[in-house]
Protein backbone atom coordinates (compact mmCIF):
# COMPACT_ATOMS: atom_id res chain seq x y z
CA UNK A 1 0.00 0.00 0.00
CA UNK A 2 1.32 3.47 -0.89
CA UNK A 3 2.18 5.77 2.04
CA UNK A 4 0.85 8.85 0.21
CA UNK A 5 -2.92 8.36 -0.19
CA UNK A 6 -3.76 11.10 -2.68
CA UNK A 7 -4.02 10.14 -6.36
CA UNK A 8 -1.72 12.99 -7.41
CA UNK A 9 1.79 12.99 -5.85
CA UNK A 10 2.99 15.61 -3.42
CA UNK A 11 5.09 18.40 -4.87
CA UNK A 12 8.34 19.43 -3.18
CA UNK A 13 9.22 23.00 -4.16
CA UNK A 14 12.92 22.50 -3.50
CA UNK A 15 16.12 21.78 -5.40
CA UNK A 16 17.69 20.57 -2.18
CA UNK A 17 19.01 17.04 -2.67
CA UNK A 18 18.86 16.28 1.03
CA UNK A 19 15.21 17.34 1.28
CA UNK A 20 14.37 15.15 -1.69
CA UNK A 21 16.23 12.26 -0.05
CA UNK A 22 14.44 12.70 3.28
CA UNK A 23 10.99 12.61 1.64
CA UNK A 24 11.95 9.66 -0.57
CA UNK A 25 13.33 7.73 2.42
CA UNK A 26 10.03 8.37 4.25
CA UNK A 27 8.32 6.55 1.36
CA UNK A 28 6.39 9.56 0.02
CA UNK A 29 5.74 9.81 -3.71
CA UNK A 30 6.45 13.35 -4.82
CA UNK A 31 7.47 15.47 -7.75
CA UNK A 32 10.18 18.14 -7.49
CA UNK A 33 9.35 21.58 -8.89
CA UNK A 34 11.83 24.35 -8.03
CA UNK A 35 10.33 27.62 -6.79
CA UNK A 36 10.92 30.61 -9.08
CA UNK A 37 11.48 33.20 -6.36
CA UNK A 38 14.53 35.27 -5.46
CA UNK A 39 15.05 34.46 -1.78
CA UNK A 40 17.10 37.55 -0.97
CA UNK A 41 14.54 39.84 -2.64
CA UNK A 42 11.67 38.19 -0.76
CA UNK A 43 13.64 38.44 2.50
CA UNK A 44 14.51 42.12 2.01
CA UNK A 45 11.04 43.18 0.89
CA UNK A 46 9.42 41.29 3.79
CA UNK A 47 11.08 43.58 6.34
CA UNK A 48 11.43 40.53 8.58
CA UNK A 49 14.54 40.43 10.72
CA UNK A 50 14.49 37.27 12.83
CA UNK A 51 15.90 33.99 11.54
CA UNK A 52 12.73 32.04 12.38
CA UNK A 53 10.35 34.49 10.69
CA UNK A 54 12.54 34.60 7.59
CA UNK A 55 12.72 30.80 7.34
CA UNK A 56 8.93 30.57 7.73
CA UNK A 57 8.24 33.25 5.14
CA UNK A 58 10.64 31.84 2.56
CA UNK A 59 9.31 28.32 3.03
CA UNK A 60 5.76 29.59 2.50
CA UNK A 61 6.65 31.75 -0.52
CA UNK A 62 8.48 28.88 -2.22
CA UNK A 63 5.48 26.58 -1.72
CA UNK A 64 2.99 29.28 -2.73
CA UNK A 65 4.87 30.09 -5.92
CA UNK A 66 4.72 26.47 -7.08
CA UNK A 67 1.19 25.81 -5.81
CA UNK A 68 -0.20 28.69 -7.91
CA UNK A 69 1.12 26.78 -10.95
CA UNK A 70 -0.12 23.39 -9.70
CA UNK A 71 -3.89 23.51 -9.11
CA UNK A 72 -5.23 21.09 -6.50
CA UNK A 73 -1.80 19.82 -5.48
CA UNK A 74 -0.30 19.75 -1.98
CA UNK A 75 3.02 21.62 -2.20
CA UNK A 76 5.81 21.57 0.40
CA UNK A 77 8.28 24.46 0.71
CA UNK A 78 11.24 24.66 3.08
CA UNK A 79 13.98 27.06 4.09
CA UNK A 80 16.80 27.12 6.57
CA UNK A 81 18.49 30.14 8.14
CA UNK A 82 21.55 30.27 10.37
CA UNK A 83 21.91 32.76 13.21
CA UNK A 84 25.02 33.25 15.33
CA UNK A 85 25.33 35.96 18.00
CA UNK A 86 22.58 37.97 16.29
CA UNK A 87 24.13 37.70 12.80
CA UNK A 88 22.25 35.97 9.96
CA UNK A 89 24.24 33.81 7.55
CA UNK A 90 23.27 32.84 4.03
CA UNK A 91 24.85 30.06 2.00
CA UNK A 92 28.59 30.69 1.58
CA UNK A 93 29.96 31.49 -1.87
CA UNK A 94 32.84 29.22 -2.87
CA UNK A 95 35.72 27.98 -0.73
CA UNK A 96 36.63 31.44 0.55
CA UNK A 97 33.04 32.03 1.68
CA UNK A 98 32.92 28.63 3.40
CA UNK A 99 36.23 29.36 5.20
CA UNK A 100 34.89 32.73 6.37
CA UNK A 101 31.72 31.03 7.70
CA UNK A 102 33.75 28.46 9.62
CA UNK A 103 36.03 31.13 11.14
CA UNK A 104 32.95 33.07 12.28
CA UNK A 105 31.21 29.97 13.73
CA UNK A 106 34.33 28.42 15.30
CA UNK A 107 34.10 28.05 19.07
CA UNK A 108 30.56 29.43 19.13
CA UNK A 109 26.99 28.12 19.29
CA UNK A 110 24.77 28.90 16.32
CA UNK A 111 21.08 28.27 15.73
CA UNK A 112 19.64 26.59 12.67
CA UNK A 113 16.01 27.59 12.00
CA UNK A 114 14.32 25.20 9.58
CA UNK A 115 10.95 26.27 8.24
CA UNK A 116 8.48 24.06 6.38
CA UNK A 117 5.17 25.01 4.82
CA UNK A 118 2.35 23.17 3.04
CA UNK A 119 0.33 25.21 0.55
CA UNK A 120 -2.55 24.22 -1.72
CA UNK A 121 -3.99 26.48 -4.43
CA UNK A 122 -2.05 29.38 -2.98
CA UNK A 123 -3.52 28.89 0.52
CA UNK A 124 -1.06 28.10 3.34
CA UNK A 125 -2.38 25.04 5.24
CA UNK A 126 0.53 24.37 7.60
CA UNK A 127 3.70 25.97 8.84
CA UNK A 128 6.38 24.91 11.31
CA UNK A 129 9.74 26.35 12.29
CA UNK A 130 12.06 24.09 14.29
CA UNK A 131 15.36 25.13 15.84
CA UNK A 132 18.59 23.26 16.51
CA UNK A 133 21.55 24.49 18.59
CA UNK A 134 24.95 23.68 17.12
CA UNK A 135 28.12 24.18 19.17
CA UNK A 136 31.17 24.19 16.97
CA UNK A 137 34.54 23.43 18.48
CA UNK A 138 37.47 25.81 18.05
CA UNK A 139 38.77 25.32 14.53
CA UNK A 140 42.40 26.11 13.68
CA UNK A 141 43.27 27.45 10.24
CA UNK A 142 44.85 24.07 9.55
CA UNK A 143 41.64 22.23 10.49
CA UNK A 144 39.59 24.52 8.25
CA UNK A 145 41.99 23.90 5.36
CA UNK A 146 41.98 20.09 5.80
CA UNK A 147 38.17 20.06 6.18
CA UNK A 148 37.58 22.18 3.05
CA UNK A 149 40.05 20.09 1.04
CA UNK A 150 38.10 16.96 2.05
CA UNK A 151 34.57 18.42 1.79
CA UNK A 152 35.10 20.10 -1.59
CA UNK A 153 32.13 21.85 -3.23
CA UNK A 154 29.71 20.32 -0.72
CA UNK A 155 30.98 22.84 1.84
CA UNK A 156 29.21 25.68 0.03
CA UNK A 157 25.96 23.79 -0.65
CA UNK A 158 24.58 24.34 2.85
CA UNK A 159 24.10 27.42 4.95
CA UNK A 160 26.64 26.47 7.62
CA UNK A 161 29.28 25.12 5.20
CA UNK A 162 28.79 21.60 6.55
CA UNK A 163 26.79 18.41 6.06
CA UNK A 164 26.30 16.99 9.52
CA UNK A 165 25.72 13.43 8.31
CA UNK A 166 29.04 13.57 6.49
CA UNK A 167 32.35 15.34 7.33
CA UNK A 168 30.53 18.12 9.15
CA UNK A 169 30.31 15.94 12.25
CA UNK A 170 34.03 16.55 12.87
CA UNK A 171 33.32 20.27 13.44
CA UNK A 172 31.07 19.96 16.48
CA UNK A 173 31.42 19.41 20.23
CA UNK A 174 27.67 19.54 20.98
CA UNK A 175 24.49 19.19 18.93
CA UNK A 176 21.04 19.87 20.44
CA UNK A 177 17.98 19.38 18.29
CA UNK A 178 16.24 17.20 15.78
CA UNK A 179 18.43 15.60 13.12
CA UNK A 180 15.98 16.43 10.32
CA UNK A 181 15.78 20.06 11.42
CA UNK A 182 19.56 20.23 11.10
CA UNK A 183 19.42 18.79 7.59
CA UNK A 184 16.85 21.43 6.63
CA UNK A 185 13.42 19.77 6.79
CA UNK A 186 11.37 19.46 10.05
CA UNK A 187 10.06 16.08 8.99
CA UNK A 188 8.23 15.03 12.17
CA UNK A 189 5.88 18.07 12.34
CA UNK A 190 5.35 17.83 8.57
CA UNK A 191 4.37 14.15 8.73
CA UNK A 192 2.12 14.83 11.76
CA UNK A 193 0.24 17.46 9.74
CA UNK A 194 -0.11 15.26 6.65
CA UNK A 195 -1.34 12.41 8.88
CA UNK A 196 -3.89 14.73 10.53
CA UNK A 197 -5.32 15.42 7.06
CA UNK A 198 -5.57 11.66 6.41
CA UNK A 199 -3.07 11.99 3.57
CA UNK A 200 -0.79 9.23 4.85
CA UNK A 201 -1.50 5.53 5.36
CA UNK A 202 1.07 5.34 8.22
N1 LIG B 1 23.07 17.22 3.46
C1 LIG B 1 22.93 18.27 4.31
N2 LIG B 1 22.37 19.42 3.85
C2 LIG B 1 22.23 20.43 4.74
C3 LIG B 1 22.65 20.36 6.08
N3 LIG B 1 22.35 21.56 6.69
C4 LIG B 1 21.77 22.35 5.75
N4 LIG B 1 21.68 21.65 4.59
C5 LIG B 1 21.13 22.10 3.31
C6 LIG B 1 19.62 21.99 3.26
C7 LIG B 1 19.31 22.98 2.17
O1 LIG B 1 19.47 22.36 0.91
C8 LIG B 1 20.38 24.05 2.36
C9 LIG B 1 19.81 25.26 3.07
O2 LIG B 1 19.53 26.25 2.09
P1 LIG B 1 18.01 26.60 1.64
O3 LIG B 1 17.08 26.34 2.76
O4 LIG B 1 18.04 27.94 1.03
O5 LIG B 1 17.64 25.51 0.53
P2 LIG B 1 18.26 25.34 -0.92
O6 LIG B 1 18.61 26.63 -1.52
O7 LIG B 1 19.36 24.30 -0.85
O8 LIG B 1 17.08 24.64 -1.73
P3 LIG B 1 15.61 25.24 -1.97
O9 LIG B 1 15.65 26.70 -1.65
O10 LIG B 1 14.70 24.47 -1.06
O11 LIG B 1 15.35 24.93 -3.43
O12 LIG B 1 21.39 23.49 3.18
C10 LIG B 1 23.25 19.14 6.53
O13 LIG B 1 23.69 18.99 7.68
N5 LIG B 1 23.35 18.12 5.62
CSV table of C-alpha atoms and ligand atoms in Angstrom, one decimal:
chain,number,residue,atom,x,y,z
A,1,UNK,CA,0.0,0.0,0.0
A,2,UNK,CA,1.3,3.5,-0.9
A,3,UNK,CA,2.2,5.8,2.0
A,4,UNK,CA,0.8,8.8,0.2
A,5,UNK,CA,-2.9,8.4,-0.2
A,6,UNK,CA,-3.8,11.1,-2.7
A,7,UNK,CA,-4.0,10.1,-6.4
A,8,UNK,CA,-1.7,13.0,-7.4
A,9,UNK,CA,1.8,13.0,-5.9
A,10,UNK,CA,3.0,15.6,-3.4
A,11,UNK,CA,5.1,18.4,-4.9
A,12,UNK,CA,8.3,19.4,-3.2
A,13,UNK,CA,9.2,23.0,-4.2
A,14,UNK,CA,12.9,22.5,-3.5
A,15,UNK,CA,16.1,21.8,-5.4
A,16,UNK,CA,17.7,20.6,-2.2
A,17,UNK,CA,19.0,17.0,-2.7
A,18,UNK,CA,18.9,16.3,1.0
A,19,UNK,CA,15.2,17.3,1.3
A,20,UNK,CA,14.4,15.1,-1.7
A,21,UNK,CA,16.2,12.3,-0.1
A,22,UNK,CA,14.4,12.7,3.3
A,23,UNK,CA,11.0,12.6,1.6
A,24,UNK,CA,11.9,9.7,-0.6
A,25,UNK,CA,13.3,7.7,2.4
A,26,UNK,CA,10.0,8.4,4.2
A,27,UNK,CA,8.3,6.6,1.4
A,28,UNK,CA,6.4,9.6,0.0
A,29,UNK,CA,5.7,9.8,-3.7
A,30,UNK,CA,6.4,13.3,-4.8
A,31,UNK,CA,7.5,15.5,-7.8
A,32,UNK,CA,10.2,18.1,-7.5
A,33,UNK,CA,9.3,21.6,-8.9
A,34,UNK,CA,11.8,24.4,-8.0
A,35,UNK,CA,10.3,27.6,-6.8
A,36,UNK,CA,10.9,30.6,-9.1
A,37,UNK,CA,11.5,33.2,-6.4
A,38,UNK,CA,14.5,35.3,-5.5
A,39,UNK,CA,15.1,34.5,-1.8
A,40,UNK,CA,17.1,37.5,-1.0
A,41,UNK,CA,14.5,39.8,-2.6
A,42,UNK,CA,11.7,38.2,-0.8
A,43,UNK,CA,13.6,38.4,2.5
A,44,UNK,CA,14.5,42.1,2.0
A,45,UNK,CA,11.0,43.2,0.9
A,46,UNK,CA,9.4,41.3,3.8
A,47,UNK,CA,11.1,43.6,6.3
A,48,UNK,CA,11.4,40.5,8.6
A,49,UNK,CA,14.5,40.4,10.7
A,50,UNK,CA,14.5,37.3,12.8
A,51,UNK,CA,15.9,34.0,11.5
A,52,UNK,CA,12.7,32.0,12.4
A,53,UNK,CA,10.4,34.5,10.7
A,54,UNK,CA,12.5,34.6,7.6
A,55,UNK,CA,12.7,30.8,7.3
A,56,UNK,CA,8.9,30.6,7.7
A,57,UNK,CA,8.2,33.3,5.1
A,58,UNK,CA,10.6,31.8,2.6
A,59,UNK,CA,9.3,28.3,3.0
A,60,UNK,CA,5.8,29.6,2.5
A,61,UNK,CA,6.6,31.8,-0.5
A,62,UNK,CA,8.5,28.9,-2.2
A,63,UNK,CA,5.5,26.6,-1.7
A,64,UNK,CA,3.0,29.3,-2.7
A,65,UNK,CA,4.9,30.1,-5.9
A,66,UNK,CA,4.7,26.5,-7.1
A,67,UNK,CA,1.2,25.8,-5.8
A,68,UNK,CA,-0.2,28.7,-7.9
A,69,UNK,CA,1.1,26.8,-11.0
A,70,UNK,CA,-0.1,23.4,-9.7
A,71,UNK,CA,-3.9,23.5,-9.1
A,72,UNK,CA,-5.2,21.1,-6.5
A,73,UNK,CA,-1.8,19.8,-5.5
A,74,UNK,CA,-0.3,19.7,-2.0
A,75,UNK,CA,3.0,21.6,-2.2
A,76,UNK,CA,5.8,21.6,0.4
A,77,UNK,CA,8.3,24.5,0.7
A,78,UNK,CA,11.2,24.7,3.1
A,79,UNK,CA,14.0,27.1,4.1
A,80,UNK,CA,16.8,27.1,6.6
A,81,UNK,CA,18.5,30.1,8.1
A,82,UNK,CA,21.5,30.3,10.4
A,83,UNK,CA,21.9,32.8,13.2
A,84,UNK,CA,25.0,33.2,15.3
A,85,UNK,CA,25.3,36.0,18.0
A,86,UNK,CA,22.6,38.0,16.3
A,87,UNK,CA,24.1,37.7,12.8
A,88,UNK,CA,22.3,36.0,10.0
A,89,UNK,CA,24.2,33.8,7.6
A,90,UNK,CA,23.3,32.8,4.0
A,91,UNK,CA,24.8,30.1,2.0
A,92,UNK,CA,28.6,30.7,1.6
A,93,UNK,CA,30.0,31.5,-1.9
A,94,UNK,CA,32.8,29.2,-2.9
A,95,UNK,CA,35.7,28.0,-0.7
A,96,UNK,CA,36.6,31.4,0.5
A,97,UNK,CA,33.0,32.0,1.7
A,98,UNK,CA,32.9,28.6,3.4
A,99,UNK,CA,36.2,29.4,5.2
A,100,UNK,CA,34.9,32.7,6.4
A,101,UNK,CA,31.7,31.0,7.7
A,102,UNK,CA,33.8,28.5,9.6
A,103,UNK,CA,36.0,31.1,11.1
A,104,UNK,CA,32.9,33.1,12.3
A,105,UNK,CA,31.2,30.0,13.7
A,106,UNK,CA,34.3,28.4,15.3
A,107,UNK,CA,34.1,28.0,19.1
A,108,UNK,CA,30.6,29.4,19.1
A,109,UNK,CA,27.0,28.1,19.3
A,110,UNK,CA,24.8,28.9,16.3
A,111,UNK,CA,21.1,28.3,15.7
A,112,UNK,CA,19.6,26.6,12.7
A,113,UNK,CA,16.0,27.6,12.0
A,114,UNK,CA,14.3,25.2,9.6
A,115,UNK,CA,11.0,26.3,8.2
A,116,UNK,CA,8.5,24.1,6.4
A,117,UNK,CA,5.2,25.0,4.8
A,118,UNK,CA,2.3,23.2,3.0
A,119,UNK,CA,0.3,25.2,0.6
A,120,UNK,CA,-2.5,24.2,-1.7
A,121,UNK,CA,-4.0,26.5,-4.4
A,122,UNK,CA,-2.1,29.4,-3.0
A,123,UNK,CA,-3.5,28.9,0.5
A,124,UNK,CA,-1.1,28.1,3.3
A,125,UNK,CA,-2.4,25.0,5.2
A,126,UNK,CA,0.5,24.4,7.6
A,127,UNK,CA,3.7,26.0,8.8
A,128,UNK,CA,6.4,24.9,11.3
A,129,UNK,CA,9.7,26.4,12.3
A,130,UNK,CA,12.1,24.1,14.3
A,131,UNK,CA,15.4,25.1,15.8
A,132,UNK,CA,18.6,23.3,16.5
A,133,UNK,CA,21.5,24.5,18.6
A,134,UNK,CA,24.9,23.7,17.1
A,135,UNK,CA,28.1,24.2,19.2
A,136,UNK,CA,31.2,24.2,17.0
A,137,UNK,CA,34.5,23.4,18.5
A,138,UNK,CA,37.5,25.8,18.1
A,139,UNK,CA,38.8,25.3,14.5
A,140,UNK,CA,42.4,26.1,13.7
A,141,UNK,CA,43.3,27.5,10.2
A,142,UNK,CA,44.8,24.1,9.5
A,143,UNK,CA,41.6,22.2,10.5
A,144,UNK,CA,39.6,24.5,8.3
A,145,UNK,CA,42.0,23.9,5.4
A,146,UNK,CA,42.0,20.1,5.8
A,147,UNK,CA,38.2,20.1,6.2
A,148,UNK,CA,37.6,22.2,3.1
A,149,UNK,CA,40.1,20.1,1.0
A,150,UNK,CA,38.1,17.0,2.0
A,151,UNK,CA,34.6,18.4,1.8
A,152,UNK,CA,35.1,20.1,-1.6
A,153,UNK,CA,32.1,21.8,-3.2
A,154,UNK,CA,29.7,20.3,-0.7
A,155,UNK,CA,31.0,22.8,1.8
A,156,UNK,CA,29.2,25.7,0.0
A,157,UNK,CA,26.0,23.8,-0.6
A,158,UNK,CA,24.6,24.3,2.8
A,159,UNK,CA,24.1,27.4,5.0
A,160,UNK,CA,26.6,26.5,7.6
A,161,UNK,CA,29.3,25.1,5.2
A,162,UNK,CA,28.8,21.6,6.6
A,163,UNK,CA,26.8,18.4,6.1
A,164,UNK,CA,26.3,17.0,9.5
A,165,UNK,CA,25.7,13.4,8.3
A,166,UNK,CA,29.0,13.6,6.5
A,167,UNK,CA,32.4,15.3,7.3
A,168,UNK,CA,30.5,18.1,9.2
A,169,UNK,CA,30.3,15.9,12.2
A,170,UNK,CA,34.0,16.6,12.9
A,171,UNK,CA,33.3,20.3,13.4
A,172,UNK,CA,31.1,20.0,16.5
A,173,UNK,CA,31.4,19.4,20.2
A,174,UNK,CA,27.7,19.5,21.0
A,175,UNK,CA,24.5,19.2,18.9
A,176,UNK,CA,21.0,19.9,20.4
A,177,UNK,CA,18.0,19.4,18.3
A,178,UNK,CA,16.2,17.2,15.8
A,179,UNK,CA,18.4,15.6,13.1
A,180,UNK,CA,16.0,16.4,10.3
A,181,UNK,CA,15.8,20.1,11.4
A,182,UNK,CA,19.6,20.2,11.1
A,183,UNK,CA,19.4,18.8,7.6
A,184,UNK,CA,16.8,21.4,6.6
A,185,UNK,CA,13.4,19.8,6.8
A,186,UNK,CA,11.4,19.5,10.1
A,187,UNK,CA,10.1,16.1,9.0
A,188,UNK,CA,8.2,15.0,12.2
A,189,UNK,CA,5.9,18.1,12.3
A,190,UNK,CA,5.3,17.8,8.6
A,191,UNK,CA,4.4,14.2,8.7
A,192,UNK,CA,2.1,14.8,11.8
A,193,UNK,CA,0.2,17.5,9.7
A,194,UNK,CA,-0.1,15.3,6.6
A,195,UNK,CA,-1.3,12.4,8.9
A,196,UNK,CA,-3.9,14.7,10.5
A,197,UNK,CA,-5.3,15.4,7.1
A,198,UNK,CA,-5.6,11.7,6.4
A,199,UNK,CA,-3.1,12.0,3.6
A,200,UNK,CA,-0.8,9.2,4.8
A,201,UNK,CA,-1.5,5.5,5.4
A,202,UNK,CA,1.1,5.3,8.2
B,1,LIG,N1,23.1,17.2,3.5
B,1,LIG,C1,22.9,18.3,4.3
B,1,LIG,N2,22.4,19.4,3.8
B,1,LIG,C2,22.2,20.4,4.7
B,1,LIG,C3,22.7,20.4,6.1
B,1,LIG,N3,22.4,21.6,6.7
B,1,LIG,C4,21.8,22.3,5.8
B,1,LIG,N4,21.7,21.6,4.6
B,1,LIG,C5,21.1,22.1,3.3
B,1,LIG,C6,19.6,22.0,3.3
B,1,LIG,C7,19.3,23.0,2.2
B,1,LIG,O1,19.5,22.4,0.9
B,1,LIG,C8,20.4,24.0,2.4
B,1,LIG,C9,19.8,25.3,3.1
B,1,LIG,O2,19.5,26.2,2.1
B,1,LIG,P1,18.0,26.6,1.6
B,1,LIG,O3,17.1,26.3,2.8
B,1,LIG,O4,18.0,27.9,1.0
B,1,LIG,O5,17.6,25.5,0.5
B,1,LIG,P2,18.3,25.3,-0.9
B,1,LIG,O6,18.6,26.6,-1.5
B,1,LIG,O7,19.4,24.3,-0.8
B,1,LIG,O8,17.1,24.6,-1.7
B,1,LIG,P3,15.6,25.2,-2.0
B,1,LIG,O9,15.6,26.7,-1.7
B,1,LIG,O10,14.7,24.5,-1.1
B,1,LIG,O11,15.3,24.9,-3.4
B,1,LIG,O12,21.4,23.5,3.2
B,1,LIG,C10,23.3,19.1,6.5
B,1,LIG,O13,23.7,19.0,7.7
B,1,LIG,N5,23.4,18.1,5.6
